[in-house]
PDB file of C-alpha atoms in Angstrom:
ATOM      1  CA  MET A   1       6.659  11.409 -15.977  1.00  0.00           C
ATOM      2  CA  LEU A   2       5.648  11.279 -12.301  1.00  0.00           C
ATOM      3  CA  GLN A   3       6.991   7.720 -12.078  1.00  0.00           C
ATOM      4  CA  ARG A   4      10.350   8.903 -13.477  1.00  0.00           C
ATOM      5  CA  LEU A   5      10.472  11.660 -10.835  1.00  0.00           C
ATOM      6  CA  TYR A   6       9.663   9.171  -8.061  1.00  0.00           C
ATOM      7  CA  GLU A   7      12.364   6.733  -9.214  1.00  0.00           C
ATOM      8  CA  ALA A   8      14.967   9.511  -9.468  1.00  0.00           C
ATOM      9  CA  CYS A   9      14.085  10.807  -5.982  1.00  0.00           C
ATOM     10  CA  LYS A  10      14.327   7.287  -4.564  1.00  0.00           C
ATOM     11  CA  HIS A  11      17.957   7.132  -5.732  1.00  0.00           C
ATOM     12  CA  ALA A  12      18.807  10.753  -4.860  1.00  0.00           C
ATOM     13  CA  PHE A  13      17.632  11.118  -1.256  1.00  0.00           C
ATOM     14  CA  PHE A  14      18.799   9.038   1.686  1.00  0.00           C
ATOM     15  CA  GLY A  15      17.047  10.939   4.468  1.00  0.00           C
ATOM     16  CA  PRO A  16      16.973  14.394   6.031  1.00  0.00           C
ATOM     17  CA  GLY A  17      20.027  16.517   5.253  1.00  0.00           C
ATOM     18  CA  THR A  18      20.778  14.754   1.953  1.00  0.00           C
ATOM     19  CA  ILE A  19      22.261  17.199  -0.541  1.00  0.00           C
ATOM     20  CA  PRO A  20      22.280  15.555  -3.963  1.00  0.00           C
ATOM     21  CA  SER A  21      25.380  15.724  -6.161  1.00  0.00           C
ATOM     22  CA  PRO A  22      25.427  18.329  -8.966  1.00  0.00           C
ATOM     23  CA  GLN A  23      24.853  15.502 -11.472  1.00  0.00           C
ATOM     24  CA  THR A  24      21.803  14.255  -9.550  1.00  0.00           C
ATOM     25  CA  ILE A  25      20.451  17.799  -9.217  1.00  0.00           C
ATOM     26  CA  GLN A  26      20.741  18.179 -12.989  1.00  0.00           C
ATOM     27  CA  GLN A  27      18.957  14.853 -13.548  1.00  0.00           C
ATOM     28  CA  LEU A  28      16.056  15.841 -11.273  1.00  0.00           C
ATOM     29  CA  ARG A  29      15.806  19.303 -12.860  1.00  0.00           C
ATOM     30  CA  SER A  30      15.753  17.709 -16.307  1.00  0.00           C
ATOM     31  CA  ILE A  31      12.752  15.598 -15.308  1.00  0.00           C
ATOM     32  CA  LEU A  32      10.998  18.665 -13.890  1.00  0.00           C
ATOM     33  CA  ASP A  33      11.894  20.754 -16.950  1.00  0.00           C
ATOM     34  CA  ASN A  34      10.089  18.222 -19.153  1.00  0.00           C
ATOM     35  CA  MET A  35       7.057  17.843 -16.881  1.00  0.00           C
ATOM     36  CA  ARG A  36       3.835  19.513 -17.998  1.00  0.00           C
ATOM     37  CA  ALA A  37       0.576  20.166 -16.153  1.00  0.00           C
ATOM     38  CA  SER A  38      -1.118  17.590 -18.371  1.00  0.00           C
ATOM     39  CA  ASP A  39       1.308  14.917 -17.056  1.00  0.00           C
ATOM     40  CA  LEU A  40      -0.284  15.490 -13.651  1.00  0.00           C
ATOM     41  CA  GLY A  41      -3.870  15.804 -14.885  1.00  0.00           C
ATOM     42  CA  LEU A  42      -3.935  19.546 -14.125  1.00  0.00           C
ATOM     43  CA  ARG A  43      -5.488  22.409 -16.114  1.00  0.00           C
ATOM     44  CA  GLU A  44      -5.500  26.132 -15.391  1.00  0.00           C
ATOM     45  CA  ASP A  45      -9.310  26.192 -15.329  1.00  0.00           C
ATOM     46  CA  MET A  46      -9.553  23.750 -12.384  1.00  0.00           C
ATOM     47  CA  ARG A  47     -11.087  25.009  -9.135  1.00  0.00           C
ATOM     48  CA  TYR A  48      -7.709  24.803  -7.336  1.00  0.00           C
ATOM     49  CA  PHE A  49      -6.437  27.706  -9.417  1.00  0.00           C
ATOM     50  CA  ARG A  50      -9.410  30.047  -8.990  1.00  0.00           C
ATOM     51  CA  VAL A  51      -9.927  32.668  -6.297  1.00  0.00           C
ATOM     52  CA  ASN A  52     -12.551  31.120  -4.010  1.00  0.00           C
ATOM     53  CA  VAL A  53     -13.737  34.108  -1.968  1.00  0.00           C
ATOM     54  CA  PRO A  54     -12.677  37.471  -3.427  1.00  0.00           C
ATOM     55  CA  GLU A  55     -12.632  39.210  -0.008  1.00  0.00           C
ATOM     56  CA  LEU A  56     -10.166  36.680   1.476  1.00  0.00           C
ATOM     57  CA  SER A  57      -6.636  35.662   0.589  1.00  0.00           C
ATOM     58  CA  PRO A  58      -6.798  32.857  -1.986  1.00  0.00           C
ATOM     59  CA  PHE A  59      -6.623  29.320  -0.600  1.00  0.00           C
ATOM     60  CA  VAL A  60      -3.500  27.258  -1.299  1.00  0.00           C
ATOM     61  CA  THR A  61      -4.283  23.586  -1.966  1.00  0.00           C
ATOM     62  CA  ILE A  62      -1.618  20.957  -1.270  1.00  0.00           C
ATOM     63  CA  MET A  63      -1.928  17.620  -3.069  1.00  0.00           C
ATOM     64  CA  PRO A  64       0.341  15.001  -1.495  1.00  0.00           C
ATOM     65  CA  ILE A  65       1.629  12.533  -4.103  1.00  0.00           C
ATOM     66  CA  TYR A  66       4.128  10.471  -2.110  1.00  0.00           C
ATOM     67  CA  ALA A  67       5.877  10.751   1.269  1.00  0.00           C
ATOM     68  CA  CYS A  68       8.382   8.648   3.165  1.00  0.00           C
ATOM     69  CA  ASP A  69      11.116   9.411   5.713  1.00  0.00           C
ATOM     70  CA  LYS A  70      13.582  10.253   2.899  1.00  0.00           C
ATOM     71  CA  PHE A  71      11.604  12.589   0.596  1.00  0.00           C
ATOM     72  CA  SER A  72       8.158  13.762  -0.349  1.00  0.00           C
ATOM     73  CA  ILE A  73       6.483  14.772  -3.595  1.00  0.00           C
ATOM     74  CA  CYS A  74       3.513  17.115  -3.520  1.00  0.00           C
ATOM     75  CA  ILE A  75       1.737  19.665  -5.681  1.00  0.00           C
ATOM     76  CA  PHE A  76       0.968  23.156  -4.394  1.00  0.00           C
ATOM     77  CA  CYS A  77      -1.959  24.736  -6.239  1.00  0.00           C
ATOM     78  CA  LEU A  78      -1.899  28.518  -5.934  1.00  0.00           C
ATOM     79  CA  PRO A  79      -4.589  30.705  -7.484  1.00  0.00           C
ATOM     80  CA  PRO A  80      -3.639  34.228  -8.622  1.00  0.00           C
ATOM     81  CA  ALA A  81      -2.486  36.462  -5.708  1.00  0.00           C
ATOM     82  CA  ALA A  82      -2.018  33.460  -3.360  1.00  0.00           C
ATOM     83  CA  PHE A  83       0.779  33.770  -0.820  1.00  0.00           C
ATOM     84  CA  ILE A  84       2.816  31.174   1.061  1.00  0.00           C
ATOM     85  CA  PRO A  85       4.072  32.905   4.225  1.00  0.00           C
ATOM     86  CA  LEU A  86       7.627  32.878   5.487  1.00  0.00           C
ATOM     87  CA  HIS A  87       8.513  29.299   6.446  1.00  0.00           C
ATOM     88  CA  ASN A  88      11.629  27.153   6.737  1.00  0.00           C
ATOM     89  CA  HIS A  89      13.084  24.046   5.070  1.00  0.00           C
ATOM     90  CA  PRO A  90      15.672  22.908   7.640  1.00  0.00           C
ATOM     91  CA  GLY A  91      18.226  20.593   6.056  1.00  0.00           C
ATOM     92  CA  MET A  92      16.070  20.122   2.964  1.00  0.00           C
ATOM     93  CA  THR A  93      16.851  20.388  -0.709  1.00  0.00           C
ATOM     94  CA  VAL A  94      13.654  21.643  -2.345  1.00  0.00           C
ATOM     95  CA  PHE A  95      12.996  21.133  -6.053  1.00  0.00           C
ATOM     96  CA  SER A  96      10.118  23.107  -7.514  1.00  0.00           C
ATOM     97  CA  LYS A  97       8.430  23.376 -10.878  1.00  0.00           C
ATOM     98  CA  LEU A  98       6.046  26.147 -11.857  1.00  0.00           C
ATOM     99  CA  LEU A  99       3.564  24.608 -14.298  1.00  0.00           C
ATOM    100  CA  PHE A 100       1.735  27.779 -15.303  1.00  0.00           C
ATOM    101  CA  GLY A 101       1.446  31.392 -14.167  1.00  0.00           C
ATOM    102  CA  SER A 102       4.298  33.246 -12.495  1.00  0.00           C
ATOM    103  CA  MET A 103       5.694  33.379  -8.975  1.00  0.00           C
ATOM    104  CA  HIS A 104       7.990  35.565  -6.915  1.00  0.00           C
ATOM    105  CA  ILE A 105      10.154  33.763  -4.345  1.00  0.00           C
ATOM    106  CA  LYS A 106      12.473  35.199  -1.714  1.00  0.00           C
ATOM    107  CA  SER A 107      14.892  32.888   0.067  1.00  0.00           C
ATOM    108  CA  TYR A 108      16.611  33.870   3.326  1.00  0.00           C
ATOM    109  CA  ASP A 109      19.143  32.530   5.805  1.00  0.00           C
ATOM    110  CA  TRP A 110      19.798  33.410   9.456  1.00  0.00           C
ATOM    111  CA  VAL A 111      22.330  36.142  10.188  1.00  0.00           C
ATOM    112  CA  THR A 112      24.782  34.754  12.722  1.00  0.00           C
ATOM    113  CA  ASN A 113      27.644  37.261  12.713  1.00  0.00           C
ATOM    114  CA  ILE A 114      26.118  40.569  13.849  1.00  0.00           C
ATOM    115  CA  PRO A 115      28.636  42.511  15.963  1.00  0.00           C
ATOM    116  CA  ASN A 116      27.512  42.956  19.582  1.00  0.00           C
ATOM    117  CA  GLY A 117      25.530  46.141  20.127  1.00  0.00           C
ATOM    118  CA  SER A 118      25.084  46.944  16.424  1.00  0.00           C
ATOM    119  CA  ASP A 119      21.739  47.486  14.707  1.00  0.00           C
ATOM    120  CA  PRO A 120      20.801  44.231  12.876  1.00  0.00           C
ATOM    121  CA  GLU A 121      18.937  46.201  10.220  1.00  0.00           C
ATOM    122  CA  SER A 122      22.143  48.029   9.271  1.00  0.00           C
ATOM    123  CA  GLN A 123      23.752  44.778   8.102  1.00  0.00           C
ATOM    124  CA  PRO A 124      24.099  44.123   4.324  1.00  0.00           C
ATOM    125  CA  ASN A 125      21.113  42.308   2.786  1.00  0.00           C
ATOM    126  CA  CYS A 126      19.286  42.380   6.110  1.00  0.00           C
ATOM    127  CA  GLU A 127      15.515  42.223   5.700  1.00  0.00           C
ATOM    128  CA  GLY A 128      14.497  42.527   9.368  1.00  0.00           C
ATOM    129  CA  ALA A 129      13.828  40.536  12.499  1.00  0.00           C
ATOM    130  CA  LEU A 130      11.679  37.447  12.795  1.00  0.00           C
ATOM    131  CA  ALA A 131       9.114  36.993  15.531  1.00  0.00           C
ATOM    132  CA  ALA A 132      11.403  34.447  17.187  1.00  0.00           C
ATOM    133  CA  GLY A 133      13.997  37.192  17.615  1.00  0.00           C
ATOM    134  CA  GLY A 134      16.332  36.031  14.855  1.00  0.00           C
ATOM    135  CA  VAL A 135      17.552  38.213  12.031  1.00  0.00           C
ATOM    136  CA  TYR A 136      17.650  36.994   8.458  1.00  0.00           C
ATOM    137  CA  GLU A 137      19.355  38.052   5.258  1.00  0.00           C
ATOM    138  CA  LEU A 138      18.178  37.773   1.685  1.00  0.00           C
ATOM    139  CA  LEU A 139      20.077  35.007  -0.135  1.00  0.00           C
ATOM    140  CA  GLU A 140      18.255  35.042  -3.439  1.00  0.00           C
ATOM    141  CA  GLU A 141      15.157  36.421  -5.052  1.00  0.00           C
ATOM    142  CA  ILE A 142      13.592  34.636  -8.017  1.00  0.00           C
ATOM    143  CA  GLN A 143      10.902  35.958 -10.335  1.00  0.00           C
ATOM    144  CA  MET A 144       9.733  32.704 -11.904  1.00  0.00           C
ATOM    145  CA  PRO A 145       8.221  32.749 -15.380  1.00  0.00           C
ATOM    146  CA  ASP A 146       5.769  30.147 -16.635  1.00  0.00           C
ATOM    147  CA  ASP A 147       7.195  26.592 -16.983  1.00  0.00           C
ATOM    148  CA  PHE A 148      10.271  27.115 -14.790  1.00  0.00           C
ATOM    149  CA  SER A 149      12.045  24.752 -12.371  1.00  0.00           C
ATOM    150  CA  PHE A 150      14.430  25.701  -9.577  1.00  0.00           C
ATOM    151  CA  VAL A 151      16.283  24.260  -6.574  1.00  0.00           C
ATOM    152  CA  LEU A 152      16.611  25.613  -3.026  1.00  0.00           C
ATOM    153  CA  ALA A 153      19.431  23.821  -1.226  1.00  0.00           C
ATOM    154  CA  PRO A 154      20.523  24.183   2.400  1.00  0.00           C
ATOM    155  CA  TYR A 155      23.481  26.528   2.899  1.00  0.00           C
ATOM    156  CA  ARG A 156      24.819  27.569   6.304  1.00  0.00           C
ATOM    157  CA  GLY A 157      21.668  26.989   8.323  1.00  0.00           C
ATOM    158  CA  PRO A 158      17.916  26.681   8.014  1.00  0.00           C
ATOM    159  CA  ARG A 159      16.630  27.942   4.675  1.00  0.00           C
ATOM    160  CA  ILE A 160      13.634  30.264   5.014  1.00  0.00           C
ATOM    161  CA  ALA A 161      11.381  31.159   2.074  1.00  0.00           C
ATOM    162  CA  GLU A 162       8.191  32.925   1.124  1.00  0.00           C
ATOM    163  CA  SER A 163       6.290  32.743  -2.150  1.00  0.00           C
ATOM    164  CA  ASN A 164       3.622  34.771  -3.905  1.00  0.00           C
TER     165      ASN A 164
END
């Protein structure tokens, strides 16, 4: 199954900024939809999915599978209550598959059309200001059930996301 995903990615991505066609997106999602934890040698009882130190935030383990200048494939192992902080995917189309458990994802984009002198927080869908001084708006919020795949594609600007 992993080989099929690699081959499909090889034909879908031509470098940074590549946005696959709707047909290619469907093909990649179909592969992910059929992928199971056992295809990757993963089980829920593995140490990667346990809380290591109860007093600390759970550790997120990243397992790189393949990387080149056109795309990368990796596995993020998140124990219960793990959190991936706000981060960006500039120009990237991100395909994800939740193998077990559940996840809540919020995806944002930069607000670029705030009228001069107005309060950014009064804008529709505005979630607040980033440390860098930019303001972002909520684009989509996904509550992912077990065994779910999804796609985050670039829209107007850099795509920003957080997961827990």
